[in-house]
Amino acid sequence: MNLVVVSNRVSRGKANEPMTGGLAAALLPVVEKSGAIWVGSSGRVREGAHKEPFAEIEALGAGALAMLDLPAAHYGGYYEGFANSALWPALHSRTDLIRTSQDDYFSYREVNAFMAKALLRFQKSETAFWIQDYHFLALGAELRDLGVKQPIGFFLHTPWPDRAVIGGVPHHRELVEAMLAYNLIGFQTQDDCDNFIDYLSQDLGLDVENRVVTSRYGTSQVKVFPIGIDPQKFAEQAVKAFSHPDVSRLRRSLHGEKLAIGVDRLDYSKGLVNRVNAFDRMWTQQPALARAVSLLQIATPSRGAIEAYGNLQSELAKLVSDVNGRHGEVDWTPIRYLNKGFSQTVLAGLYRTAQVGVVTPLHDGMNLVAKEYVAAQNPADPGVLVLSKFAGAANELDTALLVNPHDIDGMARTIATAVSMSLAERRMRWEAMMAKLHSGTIQQWFTDFVDALQETQFDKAGCEPVVVESPTLWPLRSANSNARYH
Ligand code: G6P
């Protein structure tokens, strides 16, 4: 099978470069090994939406990476507008933050249609398409309109909330109907899957039997595929990173004091304000913990042009500064707050240095930082994970210290418990979590989805694959080609 993976953000595979967001970091190693073609946005825009899509193609492991310039006229409406100011807030149950317009929706659909056209060049008779995330809910339907008959799968990396919340997205009905063009629709958790099925039956009046729904496109299977990491590779990276300058500088700066670490995109779904408030509360209520434990919070900016993100950045900067002002000493800073990204390797080393990992989103599809923190620990002296019960990862990592991120006092108490937990208990909890990580790796996730997608082919009686002759773009001229193609 010839697999084409599509996501808005892609990663170029440089281990030492910072990566924004769990999706690109997770997909990179498996896509590299699989020999798939990974298609996404170049992050640049180009005038003239109706012309032939412009892609830069380079080798990526056994396969290739194709980065497309998206149409200038529609990029803002698609990315900042509909995807990240209508879908993202709703998918994270923040309908109060929806700010969008009819034009944004139009641009979102235009970019989905543009991507569909661009994908035709990668199509062969045995191709399967695997579309990632909320940026491309309608891409499958656009591909079908262009006559594509091959299997198309979709995986949502975010939560899928209750039907009443989805009802807050303008054009929700049209979008969910379009999603039924996918043969396989994957979610992170059973709750997400159940919410989606509930929407199909209650809002669209469709019959869903054994997680299979029939629509005008044929049948779609709805299934849970919790995304994982490569725990062994991450553990090795953490050991290797011990001597990295950033990691050894951090270690030297601690002077025996304990460290809690948080690593997030600067996003309102991550619960950063509540987390900082919990540390503030802990130092106020348990002054003995001042100087005994500090927080390193890495908050990587993304989507900065959107008002909600700008507001959060200002609010958080002020809050951190207030807390540091209140609890700091001439030679002690309670919170080290960094607005930049780090490579996976350095992060692995930072996680291993910290005795507590704080992953406390208000709502999160999975949250791979939680899994990475666990994998990076020293087996002989592991740290403690404090994890929000509203992160998808809590389903598997149930021996973490689970918290309600809205309960500031509860979080403060739990962080203090984590700091003083005995070695025996830390090891018991950590070993149970590692076992879960090993039984649900990223490689397994990838294989399970692709196998399930291939199986859907056999369910589609009378659906013969159509071969559309690819123009000039595939196969690549040279494995290392960095050439630009029009
Ligand atoms: C989340 C989304 C991904 C996205 C990532 C980074 O993990 O699920 O689709 O790539 O955030 O967001 P950004 O908007 O910076 O690409």
Short mmCIF file of C-alpha atoms and ligand atoms in Angstrom, two decimals:
data_model
loop_
_atom_site.label_atom_id
_atom_site.label_comp_id
_atom_site.label_asym_id
_atom_site.label_seq_id
_atom_site.Cartn_x
_atom_site.Cartn_y
_atom_site.Cartn_z
CA MET A 1 0.00 0.00 0.00
CA ASN A 2 1.09 3.50 -0.74
CA LEU A 3 0.19 5.72 2.21
CA VAL A 4 -0.35 9.48 2.03
CA VAL A 5 -0.51 11.16 5.45
CA VAL A 6 -1.88 14.70 5.63
CA SER A 7 -1.66 17.23 8.47
CA ASN A 8 -1.55 20.99 8.66
CA ARG A 9 1.73 21.12 10.57
CA VAL A 10 4.55 18.85 9.49
CA SER A 11 8.04 18.36 10.84
CA ARG A 12 11.22 18.23 8.82
CA GLY A 13 12.81 15.60 11.00
CA LYS A 14 15.73 17.45 12.53
CA ALA A 15 16.08 15.87 15.99
CA ASN A 16 17.71 18.98 17.37
CA GLU A 17 15.08 21.44 16.24
CA PRO A 18 12.18 22.50 18.48
CA MET A 19 8.83 21.08 17.43
CA THR A 20 5.52 22.74 18.13
CA GLY A 21 2.72 20.48 19.27
CA GLY A 22 2.39 16.80 19.91
CA LEU A 23 1.04 15.88 16.49
CA ALA A 24 4.13 16.68 14.41
CA ALA A 25 6.51 15.25 17.01
CA ALA A 26 4.51 12.03 17.25
CA LEU A 27 4.09 11.48 13.54
CA LEU A 28 7.66 12.20 12.51
CA PRO A 29 9.38 8.94 13.54
CA VAL A 30 6.61 6.64 12.33
CA VAL A 31 6.08 8.42 9.04
CA GLU A 32 9.84 8.39 8.48
CA LYS A 33 10.00 4.62 8.92
CA SER A 34 6.82 3.77 7.04
CA GLY A 35 7.90 5.21 3.71
CA ALA A 36 4.68 7.25 3.55
CA ILE A 37 4.38 10.61 1.84
CA TRP A 38 3.58 13.26 4.45
CA VAL A 39 1.80 16.29 3.05
CA GLY A 40 1.16 19.50 4.96
CA SER A 41 1.46 23.25 5.03
CA SER A 42 4.82 24.91 4.37
CA GLY A 43 3.73 27.74 6.65
CA ARG A 44 4.06 30.06 3.64
CA VAL A 45 1.28 31.41 1.50
CA ARG A 46 1.05 32.03 -2.22
CA GLU A 47 -1.14 34.29 -4.33
CA GLY A 48 -3.41 32.72 -6.96
CA ALA A 49 -5.43 30.03 -5.22
CA HIS A 50 -6.73 28.40 -8.39
CA LYS A 51 -3.33 27.71 -9.96
CA GLU A 52 -1.59 24.34 -9.62
CA PRO A 53 -0.56 23.88 -5.95
CA PHE A 54 3.07 24.64 -5.25
CA ALA A 55 4.93 22.05 -3.15
CA GLU A 56 8.44 21.72 -1.88
CA ILE A 57 9.35 18.06 -1.64
CA GLU A 58 12.18 16.48 0.27
CA ALA A 59 13.17 13.02 1.37
CA LEU A 60 11.98 11.95 4.80
CA GLY A 61 13.38 8.62 5.95
CA ALA A 62 12.07 5.95 3.61
CA GLY A 63 9.41 8.32 2.26
CA ALA A 64 8.98 11.98 1.51
CA LEU A 65 7.70 15.22 2.91
CA ALA A 66 5.67 17.56 0.70
CA MET A 67 5.12 21.07 2.01
CA LEU A 68 2.47 23.09 0.27
CA ASP A 69 2.13 26.85 0.06
CA LEU A 70 -1.50 27.51 0.92
CA PRO A 71 -3.60 30.17 -0.85
CA ALA A 72 -2.82 33.62 0.56
CA ALA A 73 -6.41 34.82 0.29
CA HIS A 74 -7.71 32.01 2.48
CA TYR A 75 -4.93 31.10 4.87
CA GLY A 76 -5.89 33.50 7.69
CA GLY A 77 -9.59 32.58 7.52
CA TYR A 78 -8.70 28.89 7.48
CA TYR A 79 -5.98 28.71 10.15
CA GLU A 80 -6.53 31.57 12.57
CA GLY A 81 -10.19 31.95 11.69
CA PHE A 82 -12.18 28.76 11.44
CA ALA A 83 -9.69 26.06 12.52
CA ASN A 84 -8.32 27.83 15.57
CA SER A 85 -11.07 30.30 16.52
CA ALA A 86 -14.12 28.10 15.93
CA LEU A 87 -13.13 24.43 15.92
CA TRP A 88 -10.27 24.42 18.43
CA PRO A 89 -12.17 26.31 21.17
CA ALA A 90 -15.28 24.18 20.66
CA LEU A 91 -13.36 20.91 20.61
CA HIS A 92 -11.85 21.97 23.95
CA SER A 93 -15.26 22.95 25.34
CA ARG A 94 -14.57 26.71 25.18
CA THR A 95 -17.42 27.83 22.95
CA ASP A 96 -17.21 31.20 24.76
CA LEU A 97 -13.97 31.79 22.81
CA ILE A 98 -15.47 31.17 19.36
CA ARG A 99 -14.81 34.21 17.13
CA THR A 100 -15.49 33.44 13.52
CA SER A 101 -17.36 34.52 10.41
CA GLN A 102 -18.96 33.20 7.26
CA ASP A 103 -15.80 34.24 5.38
CA ASP A 104 -13.64 32.16 7.71
CA TYR A 105 -15.79 29.12 7.04
CA PHE A 106 -15.61 29.75 3.32
CA SER A 107 -11.79 29.97 3.54
CA TYR A 108 -11.65 26.77 5.60
CA ARG A 109 -13.61 24.92 2.93
CA GLU A 110 -11.49 26.49 0.18
CA VAL A 111 -8.26 25.32 1.81
CA ASN A 112 -9.72 21.83 2.28
CA ALA A 113 -10.66 21.81 -1.42
CA PHE A 114 -7.22 23.13 -2.36
CA MET A 115 -5.51 20.40 -0.36
CA ALA A 116 -7.71 17.76 -2.02
CA LYS A 117 -6.62 18.92 -5.47
CA ALA A 118 -3.00 18.93 -4.39
CA LEU A 119 -3.29 15.35 -3.11
CA LEU A 120 -4.41 13.96 -6.46
CA ARG A 121 -0.85 14.04 -7.70
CA PHE A 122 0.15 11.50 -5.04
CA GLN A 123 -2.66 9.11 -5.85
CA LYS A 124 -2.03 5.65 -7.23
CA SER A 125 -4.42 2.71 -7.46
CA GLU A 126 -3.20 1.25 -4.15
CA THR A 127 -3.00 4.56 -2.29
CA ALA A 128 -4.71 5.08 1.06
CA PHE A 129 -5.06 8.57 2.53
CA TRP A 130 -4.80 9.27 6.23
CA ILE A 131 -5.93 12.76 7.20
CA GLN A 132 -5.01 14.21 10.59
CA ASP A 133 -6.88 16.59 12.84
CA TYR A 134 -9.50 19.31 12.87
CA HIS A 135 -7.91 21.43 10.14
CA PHE A 136 -9.21 18.99 7.54
CA LEU A 137 -12.64 17.75 8.63
CA ALA A 138 -13.98 18.23 5.09
CA LEU A 139 -10.95 17.01 3.13
CA GLY A 140 -12.33 13.49 2.66
CA ALA A 141 -15.55 14.86 1.16
CA GLU A 142 -13.55 17.08 -1.20
CA LEU A 143 -11.49 14.08 -2.31
CA ARG A 144 -14.67 12.08 -2.97
CA ASP A 145 -16.03 14.98 -5.04
CA LEU A 146 -12.88 14.71 -7.14
CA GLY A 147 -13.63 11.04 -7.77
CA VAL A 148 -11.24 9.47 -5.28
CA LYS A 149 -12.45 5.98 -4.35
CA GLN A 150 -9.51 4.75 -2.32
CA PRO A 151 -9.74 4.33 1.46
CA ILE A 152 -9.54 7.60 3.39
CA GLY A 153 -9.03 7.59 7.14
CA PHE A 154 -9.25 10.44 9.62
CA PHE A 155 -7.81 10.77 13.09
CA LEU A 156 -8.74 13.54 15.51
CA HIS A 157 -5.93 14.46 17.91
CA THR A 158 -8.17 16.69 20.05
CA PRO A 159 -11.17 15.73 22.16
CA TRP A 160 -14.62 15.45 20.59
CA PRO A 161 -16.96 17.01 23.17
CA ASP A 162 -20.60 16.55 24.00
CA ARG A 163 -23.05 17.17 21.13
CA ALA A 164 -24.40 20.34 22.74
CA VAL A 165 -20.89 21.84 22.61
CA ILE A 166 -20.32 20.82 18.99
CA GLY A 167 -23.65 22.49 18.29
CA GLY A 168 -21.88 25.79 19.04
CA VAL A 169 -19.71 25.51 15.90
CA PRO A 170 -21.22 27.34 12.96
CA HIS A 171 -21.94 24.83 10.14
CA HIS A 172 -21.42 21.90 12.50
CA ARG A 173 -23.97 19.76 10.70
CA GLU A 174 -22.42 20.26 7.28
CA LEU A 175 -18.98 19.49 8.68
CA VAL A 176 -19.95 16.29 10.44
CA GLU A 177 -21.83 15.13 7.33
CA ALA A 178 -18.66 15.79 5.33
CA MET A 179 -16.67 13.70 7.82
CA LEU A 180 -18.74 10.68 6.82
CA ALA A 181 -16.77 10.57 3.57
CA TYR A 182 -14.02 8.98 5.68
CA ASN A 183 -14.03 5.20 5.80
CA LEU A 184 -12.47 5.18 9.23
CA ILE A 185 -12.77 7.92 11.87
CA GLY A 186 -10.40 7.56 14.81
CA PHE A 187 -10.54 9.20 18.24
CA GLN A 188 -8.20 9.29 21.22
CA THR A 189 -10.62 8.02 23.86
CA GLN A 190 -13.85 6.10 24.27
CA ASP A 191 -15.59 9.26 25.53
CA ASP A 192 -14.70 11.12 22.31
CA CYS A 193 -15.96 8.21 20.25
CA ASP A 194 -19.21 7.98 22.24
CA ASN A 195 -19.80 11.74 21.95
CA PHE A 196 -19.34 11.56 18.17
CA ILE A 197 -21.72 8.63 17.84
CA ASP A 198 -24.22 10.43 20.04
CA TYR A 199 -24.07 13.42 17.66
CA LEU A 200 -24.58 11.15 14.64
CA SER A 201 -27.62 9.51 16.09
CA GLN A 202 -29.22 12.44 17.89
CA ASP A 203 -28.41 15.34 15.57
CA LEU A 204 -28.15 13.64 12.20
CA GLY A 205 -30.69 10.90 12.94
CA LEU A 206 -28.34 8.21 11.62
CA ASP A 207 -28.27 4.58 12.70
CA VAL A 208 -24.94 3.53 14.12
CA GLU A 209 -24.52 -0.20 14.57
CA ASN A 210 -21.38 -1.75 16.01
CA ARG A 211 -19.67 1.61 15.54
CA VAL A 212 -20.42 1.61 11.82
CA VAL A 213 -22.55 4.36 10.30
CA THR A 214 -24.09 4.39 6.83
CA SER A 215 -24.41 7.62 4.90
CA ARG A 216 -24.58 8.71 1.27
CA TYR A 217 -20.84 8.09 1.08
CA GLY A 218 -21.16 4.44 2.13
CA THR A 219 -20.06 3.16 5.51
CA SER A 220 -17.74 4.75 8.05
CA GLN A 221 -16.25 2.95 11.00
CA VAL A 222 -15.75 4.92 14.23
CA LYS A 223 -13.03 3.63 16.52
CA VAL A 224 -10.67 4.49 19.38
CA PHE A 225 -6.90 4.58 18.75
CA PRO A 226 -5.10 6.14 21.73
CA ILE A 227 -1.88 7.67 20.43
CA GLY A 228 1.39 6.67 22.13
CA ILE A 229 5.08 7.44 22.06
CA ASP A 230 8.24 5.39 21.55
CA PRO A 231 9.09 4.92 25.25
CA GLN A 232 12.36 3.15 24.64
CA LYS A 233 13.68 5.78 22.29
CA PHE A 234 12.59 8.55 24.62
CA ALA A 235 14.28 6.89 27.59
CA GLU A 236 17.51 6.56 25.59
CA GLN A 237 17.29 10.21 24.54
CA ALA A 238 16.85 11.23 28.19
CA VAL A 239 19.98 9.36 29.23
CA LYS A 240 21.94 10.82 26.33
CA ALA A 241 20.74 14.34 27.07
CA PHE A 242 22.21 14.20 30.60
CA SER A 243 25.36 15.94 29.42
CA HIS A 244 23.63 18.43 27.10
CA PRO A 245 24.65 21.98 28.12
CA ASP A 246 21.06 23.11 28.82
CA VAL A 247 20.40 20.06 30.96
CA SER A 248 23.62 20.20 32.98
CA ARG A 249 23.19 23.95 33.52
CA LEU A 250 19.72 23.31 34.87
CA ARG A 251 21.01 20.58 37.18
CA ARG A 252 23.82 22.76 38.51
CA SER A 253 21.41 25.62 39.19
CA LEU A 254 19.22 23.57 41.51
CA HIS A 255 21.57 23.23 44.49
CA GLY A 256 19.74 20.15 45.77
CA GLU A 257 16.31 21.77 45.55
CA LYS A 258 13.54 19.75 43.86
CA LEU A 259 12.13 20.71 40.49
CA ALA A 260 8.65 20.47 38.99
CA ILE A 261 8.38 20.84 35.22
CA GLY A 262 5.56 21.86 32.90
CA VAL A 263 5.93 21.89 29.10
CA ASP A 264 3.03 23.15 27.02
CA ARG A 265 2.06 25.21 24.05
CA LEU A 266 0.85 28.55 25.32
CA ASP A 267 -2.80 27.61 24.95
CA TYR A 268 -5.87 28.24 27.12
CA SER A 269 -6.71 24.52 27.03
CA LYS A 270 -3.53 23.70 28.94
CA GLY A 271 -4.69 25.14 32.26
CA LEU A 272 -1.54 27.20 32.80
CA VAL A 273 -3.17 29.93 34.88
CA ASN A 274 -4.70 27.35 37.23
CA ARG A 275 -1.37 25.56 37.49
CA VAL A 276 0.52 28.70 38.47
CA ASN A 277 -2.24 29.52 40.96
CA ALA A 278 -1.84 26.04 42.46
CA PHE A 279 1.89 26.57 43.00
CA ASP A 280 1.15 29.99 44.51
CA ARG A 281 -1.35 28.38 46.88
CA MET A 282 1.09 25.60 47.79
CA TRP A 283 3.90 28.02 48.70
CA THR A 284 1.43 30.16 50.69
CA GLN A 285 -0.05 27.27 52.63
CA GLN A 286 3.16 25.29 53.08
CA PRO A 287 5.94 27.86 53.41
CA ALA A 288 8.43 25.06 54.12
CA LEU A 289 8.15 24.18 50.45
CA ALA A 290 9.48 27.57 49.38
CA ARG A 291 13.11 26.99 48.37
CA ALA A 292 12.43 23.23 48.56
CA VAL A 293 10.68 23.01 45.19
CA SER A 294 10.52 25.36 42.21
CA LEU A 295 8.70 25.20 38.88
CA LEU A 296 10.24 25.29 35.43
CA GLN A 297 7.39 26.21 33.08
CA ILE A 298 8.12 26.12 29.36
CA ALA A 299 5.24 27.72 27.47
CA THR A 300 5.92 27.75 23.74
CA PRO A 301 3.97 30.47 21.93
CA SER A 302 1.77 29.45 19.00
CA ARG A 303 -1.20 31.06 17.19
CA GLY A 304 -0.06 34.42 18.60
CA ALA A 305 -2.13 36.42 16.10
CA ILE A 306 -5.35 35.20 17.75
CA GLU A 307 -6.65 37.51 20.48
CA ALA A 308 -7.34 34.77 23.03
CA TYR A 309 -3.72 33.63 22.77
CA GLY A 310 -2.32 37.15 23.05
CA ASN A 311 -4.50 37.76 26.12
CA LEU A 312 -3.34 34.53 27.72
CA GLN A 313 0.29 35.39 27.14
CA SER A 314 -0.13 38.76 28.91
CA GLU A 315 -2.18 37.29 31.74
CA LEU A 316 0.32 34.52 32.38
CA ALA A 317 3.36 36.80 32.24
CA LYS A 318 1.76 39.05 34.83
CA LEU A 319 0.69 36.17 37.05
CA VAL A 320 4.13 34.54 37.03
CA SER A 321 5.71 37.85 37.87
CA ASP A 322 3.24 38.40 40.78
CA VAL A 323 3.90 34.93 42.17
CA ASN A 324 7.66 35.35 41.87
CA GLY A 325 7.38 38.74 43.54
CA ARG A 326 5.38 37.26 46.40
CA HIS A 327 7.44 34.15 47.15
CA GLY A 328 10.89 34.90 45.67
CA GLU A 329 14.05 35.56 47.67
CA VAL A 330 17.25 37.35 46.69
CA ASP A 331 18.73 34.00 45.74
CA TRP A 332 15.61 32.01 44.83
CA THR A 333 13.14 32.30 41.95
CA PRO A 334 10.03 30.17 42.45
CA ILE A 335 9.01 29.97 38.76
CA ARG A 336 11.36 29.97 35.79
CA TYR A 337 9.11 30.85 32.90
CA LEU A 338 10.33 30.39 29.33
CA ASN A 339 8.48 31.33 26.14
CA LYS A 340 10.45 29.23 23.70
CA GLY A 341 10.61 25.73 22.29
CA PHE A 342 13.20 22.99 22.90
CA SER A 343 14.19 19.95 20.87
CA GLN A 344 12.81 16.56 21.87
CA THR A 345 16.29 15.54 23.02
CA VAL A 346 16.74 18.48 25.39
CA LEU A 347 13.17 18.08 26.67
CA ALA A 348 13.87 14.43 27.48
CA GLY A 349 16.86 15.55 29.59
CA LEU A 350 14.85 18.29 31.33
CA TYR A 351 12.06 15.83 32.18
CA ARG A 352 14.56 13.43 33.74
CA THR A 353 15.99 16.24 35.88
CA ALA A 354 12.57 17.10 37.36
CA GLN A 355 11.16 15.17 40.34
CA VAL A 356 7.61 16.18 39.43
CA GLY A 357 5.94 16.49 36.01
CA VAL A 358 2.84 18.72 36.01
CA VAL A 359 0.46 18.10 33.13
CA THR A 360 -2.79 19.74 34.12
CA PRO A 361 -4.83 20.71 31.03
CA LEU A 362 -8.46 21.70 31.36
CA HIS A 363 -9.20 19.45 28.39
CA ASP A 364 -6.77 17.60 26.12
CA GLY A 365 -7.07 14.94 23.43
CA MET A 366 -4.22 12.83 24.76
CA ASN A 367 -1.24 14.96 25.91
CA LEU A 368 1.99 13.28 24.94
CA VAL A 369 4.07 15.37 27.36
CA ALA A 370 2.58 13.21 30.13
CA LYS A 371 3.81 10.06 28.40
CA GLU A 372 7.19 11.57 27.57
CA TYR A 373 7.75 12.69 31.16
CA VAL A 374 7.16 9.13 32.37
CA ALA A 375 9.39 7.55 29.70
CA ALA A 376 12.26 9.93 30.50
CA GLN A 377 12.52 8.98 34.19
CA ASN A 378 15.40 7.19 35.84
CA PRO A 379 13.99 3.72 36.72
CA ALA A 380 15.97 3.67 39.97
CA ASP A 381 14.65 7.05 41.13
CA PRO A 382 11.62 8.04 39.06
CA GLY A 383 9.76 11.32 39.34
CA VAL A 384 6.01 11.68 39.95
CA LEU A 385 3.48 12.65 37.32
CA VAL A 386 0.68 14.99 38.40
CA LEU A 387 -1.91 14.60 35.66
CA SER A 388 -5.26 16.21 34.91
CA LYS A 389 -8.13 13.78 34.79
CA PHE A 390 -9.32 15.69 31.72
CA ALA A 391 -6.34 14.67 29.60
CA GLY A 392 -6.88 11.62 27.38
CA ALA A 393 -3.65 10.21 28.83
CA ALA A 394 -5.35 9.80 32.23
CA ASN A 395 -7.22 6.76 30.86
CA GLU A 396 -3.96 4.86 30.55
CA LEU A 397 -1.74 6.61 33.11
CA ASP A 398 -4.10 5.96 35.98
CA THR A 399 -1.32 5.48 38.53
CA ALA A 400 -0.26 9.09 38.08
CA LEU A 401 -1.54 11.48 40.77
CA LEU A 402 -4.76 12.50 39.03
CA VAL A 403 -6.07 16.01 39.70
CA ASN A 404 -9.00 18.23 38.85
CA PRO A 405 -7.34 21.32 37.32
CA HIS A 406 -10.25 23.52 38.47
CA ASP A 407 -9.59 22.63 42.10
CA ILE A 408 -6.63 24.86 42.97
CA ASP A 409 -6.39 23.74 46.60
CA GLY A 410 -6.55 20.08 45.57
CA MET A 411 -3.79 20.61 43.01
CA ALA A 412 -1.64 22.45 45.56
CA ARG A 413 -1.98 19.54 47.99
CA THR A 414 -1.26 16.95 45.30
CA ILE A 415 1.89 18.71 44.10
CA ALA A 416 3.12 18.77 47.71
CA THR A 417 2.33 15.05 48.01
CA ALA A 418 4.31 14.39 44.82
CA VAL A 419 7.33 16.27 46.17
CA SER A 420 7.53 14.11 49.27
CA MET A 421 6.48 10.71 47.89
CA SER A 422 8.56 7.72 49.01
CA LEU A 423 10.83 5.95 46.55
CA ALA A 424 8.86 2.71 46.89
CA GLU A 425 5.59 4.39 45.93
CA ARG A 426 7.19 6.36 43.11
CA ARG A 427 8.62 3.19 41.63
CA MET A 428 5.39 1.28 41.93
CA ARG A 429 3.40 4.01 40.18
CA TRP A 430 6.06 4.58 37.52
CA GLU A 431 6.46 0.89 36.65
CA ALA A 432 2.71 0.55 36.12
CA MET A 433 2.74 3.58 33.80
CA MET A 434 5.75 2.31 31.86
CA ALA A 435 3.98 -0.99 31.27
CA LYS A 436 1.08 0.95 29.74
CA LEU A 437 3.45 2.97 27.54
CA HIS A 438 5.07 -0.20 26.25
CA SER A 439 1.73 -1.79 25.45
CA GLY A 440 0.50 1.21 23.44
CA THR A 441 3.40 2.63 21.48
CA ILE A 442 3.25 5.09 18.60
CA GLN A 443 4.33 2.31 16.23
CA GLN A 444 1.37 0.21 17.41
CA TRP A 445 -0.99 3.15 16.98
CA PHE A 446 0.20 3.72 13.43
CA THR A 447 -0.03 0.04 12.45
CA ASP A 448 -3.43 -0.44 14.11
CA PHE A 449 -4.91 2.52 12.26
CA VAL A 450 -3.45 1.64 8.88
CA ASP A 451 -4.54 -2.01 9.24
CA ALA A 452 -8.06 -0.95 10.18
CA LEU A 453 -8.13 1.47 7.25
CA GLN A 454 -7.08 -1.24 4.82
CA GLU A 455 -9.77 -3.52 6.17
CA THR A 456 -12.45 -0.95 5.38
CA GLN A 457 -11.65 -1.53 1.70
CA PHE A 458 -13.13 -4.99 1.90
CA ASP A 459 -16.32 -3.62 3.43
CA LYS A 460 -16.92 -1.32 0.46
CA ALA A 461 -18.56 -3.59 -2.06
CA GLY A 462 -18.65 -2.13 -5.55
CA CYS A 463 -16.17 0.59 -4.74
CA GLU A 464 -13.43 0.02 -7.28
CA PRO A 465 -10.27 2.07 -6.90
CA VAL A 466 -9.92 4.78 -9.53
CA VAL A 467 -6.48 5.50 -10.90
CA VAL A 468 -5.83 9.14 -11.61
CA GLU A 469 -2.59 9.55 -13.48
CA SER A 470 -0.19 11.53 -11.39
CA PRO A 471 1.26 14.52 -13.24
CA THR A 472 4.95 15.11 -12.62
CA LEU A 473 5.52 14.93 -8.94
CA TRP A 474 5.94 11.34 -7.87
CA PRO A 475 8.24 9.44 -7.62
CA LEU A 476 10.87 11.89 -6.51
CA ARG A 477 13.74 12.55 -8.81
CA SER A 478 16.32 12.12 -6.10
CA ALA A 479 16.12 10.94 -2.53
CA ASN A 480 17.73 14.12 -1.28
CA SER A 481 16.00 16.39 -3.69
CA ASN A 482 15.19 19.74 -2.27
CA ALA A 483 13.90 20.91 -5.60
CA ARG A 484 10.81 23.06 -5.87
CA TYR A 485 7.95 21.75 -7.96
CA HIS A 486 5.01 23.63 -9.29
C1 G6P B 1 -2.27 20.53 18.62
C2 G6P B 1 -3.06 20.14 17.39
C3 G6P B 1 -2.13 19.93 16.20
C4 G6P B 1 -1.25 21.14 16.01
C5 G6P B 1 -0.49 21.47 17.30
C6 G6P B 1 0.32 22.74 17.18
O1 G6P B 1 -1.50 19.47 19.05
O2 G6P B 1 -3.81 19.00 17.63
O3 G6P B 1 -2.87 19.72 15.03
O4 G6P B 1 -0.31 20.94 14.97
O5 G6P B 1 -1.43 21.65 18.34
O6 G6P B 1 -0.52 23.81 16.84
P1 G6P B 1 -0.14 24.85 15.73
O7 G6P B 1 -1.37 25.65 15.47
O8 G6P B 1 0.97 25.66 16.34
O9 G6P B 1 0.31 24.05 14.53
#
